[in-house]
PDB file of C-alpha atoms in Angstrom:
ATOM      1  CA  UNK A 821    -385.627  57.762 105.785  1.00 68.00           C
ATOM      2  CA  UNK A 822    -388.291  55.376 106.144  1.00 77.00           C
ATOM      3  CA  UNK A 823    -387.633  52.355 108.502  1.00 85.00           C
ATOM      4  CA  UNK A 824    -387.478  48.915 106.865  1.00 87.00           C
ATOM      5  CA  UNK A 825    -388.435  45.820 108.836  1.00 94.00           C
ATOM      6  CA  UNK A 826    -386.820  42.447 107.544  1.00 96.00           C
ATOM      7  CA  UNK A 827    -387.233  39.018 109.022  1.00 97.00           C
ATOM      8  CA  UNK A 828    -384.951  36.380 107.677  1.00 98.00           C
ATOM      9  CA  UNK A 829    -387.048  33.031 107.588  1.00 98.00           C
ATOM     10  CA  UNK A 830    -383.927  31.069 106.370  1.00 98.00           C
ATOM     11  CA  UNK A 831    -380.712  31.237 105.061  1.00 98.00           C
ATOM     12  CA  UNK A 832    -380.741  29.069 101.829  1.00 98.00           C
ATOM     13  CA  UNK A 833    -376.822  29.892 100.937  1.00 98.00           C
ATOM     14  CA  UNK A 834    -373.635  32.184 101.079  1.00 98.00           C
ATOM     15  CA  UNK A 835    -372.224  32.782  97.964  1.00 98.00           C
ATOM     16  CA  UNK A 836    -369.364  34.418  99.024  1.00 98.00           C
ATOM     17  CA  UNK A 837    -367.636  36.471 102.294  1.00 97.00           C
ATOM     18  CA  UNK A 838    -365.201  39.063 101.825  1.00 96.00           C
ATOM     19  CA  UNK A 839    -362.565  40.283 104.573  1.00 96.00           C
ATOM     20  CA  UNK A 840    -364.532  42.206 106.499  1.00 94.00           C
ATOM     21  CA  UNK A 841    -367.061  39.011 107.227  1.00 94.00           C
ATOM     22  CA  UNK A 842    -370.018  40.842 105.125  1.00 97.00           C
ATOM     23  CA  UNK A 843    -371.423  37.605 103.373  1.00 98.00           C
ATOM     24  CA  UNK A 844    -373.491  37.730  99.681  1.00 98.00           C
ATOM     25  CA  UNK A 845    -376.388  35.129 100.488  1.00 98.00           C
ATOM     26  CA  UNK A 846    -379.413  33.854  99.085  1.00 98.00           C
ATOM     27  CA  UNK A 847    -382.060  34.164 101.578  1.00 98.00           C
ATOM     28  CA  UNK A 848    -386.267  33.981 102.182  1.00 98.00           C
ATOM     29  CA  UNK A 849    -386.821  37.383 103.659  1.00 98.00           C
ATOM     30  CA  UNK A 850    -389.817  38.882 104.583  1.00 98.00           C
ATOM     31  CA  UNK A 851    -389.919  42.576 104.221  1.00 97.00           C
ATOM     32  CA  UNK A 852    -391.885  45.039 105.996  1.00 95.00           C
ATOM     33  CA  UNK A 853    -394.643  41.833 107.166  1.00 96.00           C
ATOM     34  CA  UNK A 854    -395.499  40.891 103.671  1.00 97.00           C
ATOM     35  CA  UNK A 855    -394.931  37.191 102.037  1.00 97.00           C
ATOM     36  CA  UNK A 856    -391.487  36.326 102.097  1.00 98.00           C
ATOM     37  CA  UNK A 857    -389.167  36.268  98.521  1.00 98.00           C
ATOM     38  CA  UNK A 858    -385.994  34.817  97.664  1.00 98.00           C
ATOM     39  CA  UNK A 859    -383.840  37.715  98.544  1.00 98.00           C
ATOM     40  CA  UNK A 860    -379.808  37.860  97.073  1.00 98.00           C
ATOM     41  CA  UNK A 861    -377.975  40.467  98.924  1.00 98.00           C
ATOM     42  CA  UNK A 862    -375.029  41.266 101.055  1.00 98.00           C
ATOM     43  CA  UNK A 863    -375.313  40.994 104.866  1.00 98.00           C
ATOM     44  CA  UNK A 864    -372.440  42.374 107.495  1.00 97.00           C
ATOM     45  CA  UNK A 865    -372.359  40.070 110.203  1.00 93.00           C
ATOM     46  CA  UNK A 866    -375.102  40.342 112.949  1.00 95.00           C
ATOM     47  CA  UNK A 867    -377.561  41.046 110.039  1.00 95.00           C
ATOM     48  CA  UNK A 868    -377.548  44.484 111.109  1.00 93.00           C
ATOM     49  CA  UNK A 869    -376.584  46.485 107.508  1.00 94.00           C
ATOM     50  CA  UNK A 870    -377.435  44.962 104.121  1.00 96.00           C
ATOM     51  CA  UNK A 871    -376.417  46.169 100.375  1.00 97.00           C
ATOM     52  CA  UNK A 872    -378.483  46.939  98.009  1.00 97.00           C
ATOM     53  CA  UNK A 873    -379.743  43.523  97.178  1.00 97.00           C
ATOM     54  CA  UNK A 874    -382.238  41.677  94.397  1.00 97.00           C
ATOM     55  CA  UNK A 875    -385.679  39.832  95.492  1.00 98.00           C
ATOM     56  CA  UNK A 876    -387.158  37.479  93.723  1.00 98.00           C
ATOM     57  CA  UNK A 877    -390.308  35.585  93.845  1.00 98.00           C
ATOM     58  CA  UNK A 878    -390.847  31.891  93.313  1.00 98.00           C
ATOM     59  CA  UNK A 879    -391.596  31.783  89.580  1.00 98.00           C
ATOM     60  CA  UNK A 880    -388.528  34.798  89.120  1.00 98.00           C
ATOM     61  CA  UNK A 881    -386.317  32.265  90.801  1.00 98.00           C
ATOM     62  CA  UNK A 882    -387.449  29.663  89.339  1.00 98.00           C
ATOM     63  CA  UNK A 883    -387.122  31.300  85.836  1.00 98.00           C
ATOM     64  CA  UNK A 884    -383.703  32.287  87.152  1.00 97.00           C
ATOM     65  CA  UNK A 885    -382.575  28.382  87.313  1.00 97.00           C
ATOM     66  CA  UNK A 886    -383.763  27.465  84.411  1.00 97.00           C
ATOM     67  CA  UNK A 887    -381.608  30.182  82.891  1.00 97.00           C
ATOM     68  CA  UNK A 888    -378.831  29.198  84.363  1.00 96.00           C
ATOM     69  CA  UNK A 889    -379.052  25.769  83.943  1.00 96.00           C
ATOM     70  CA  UNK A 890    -379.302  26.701  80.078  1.00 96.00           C
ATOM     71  CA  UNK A 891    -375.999  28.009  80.203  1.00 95.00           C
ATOM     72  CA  UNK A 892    -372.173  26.668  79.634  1.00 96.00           C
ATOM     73  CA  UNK A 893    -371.106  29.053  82.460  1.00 94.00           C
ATOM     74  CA  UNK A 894    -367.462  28.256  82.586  1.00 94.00           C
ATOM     75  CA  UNK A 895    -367.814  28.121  78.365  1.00 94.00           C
ATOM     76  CA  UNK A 896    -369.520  31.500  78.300  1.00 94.00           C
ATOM     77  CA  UNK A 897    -367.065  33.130  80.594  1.00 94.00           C
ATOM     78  CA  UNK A 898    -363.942  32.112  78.517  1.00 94.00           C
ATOM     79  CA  UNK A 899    -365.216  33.192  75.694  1.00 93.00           C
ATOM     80  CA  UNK A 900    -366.123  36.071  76.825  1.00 93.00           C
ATOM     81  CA  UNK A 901    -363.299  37.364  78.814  1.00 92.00           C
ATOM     82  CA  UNK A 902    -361.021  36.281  75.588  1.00 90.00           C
ATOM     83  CA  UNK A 903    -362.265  38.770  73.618  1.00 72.00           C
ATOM     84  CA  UNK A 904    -360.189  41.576  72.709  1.00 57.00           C
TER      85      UNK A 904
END
């Protein structure tokens, strides 16, 4: 397997940590020396392991917000999970 190099520029959030302290965060990674992306993925720790994750670049993120922004979450979700 091929090694992958990763530096983490900044951590921009944690969306969540489970019990075994792995956290999903949204970082700005740069893999294997090229331009960092936004980067959404689980980490364990001492940023030793990841998950398989989701990168993004400026305009995906960007598109991303707007999306999201367009969006009733808590509306969508009730409707949806109502369904029979």
């Amino acid at each position: 397997m091929a090694q992958i190099n990763f530096e983490i520029m900044e951590v921009l959030g944690v969306l969540s940590t489970n019990r075994d302290g792995w956290k999903k965060e949204l970082t700005f990674t740069s893999w294997n020396g090229r331009q960092p992306k936004f980067d959404l993925r689980g980490w364990d720790s001492e940023y030793q392991a990841m998950t398989k994750g989701l990168t993004l670049t400026k305009d995906e993120l960007i598109a991303l917000k707007d999306t999201l922004n367009q969006i009733d979450i808590e509306e969508f979700y009730q409707k949806q999970t109502q369904q029979d």
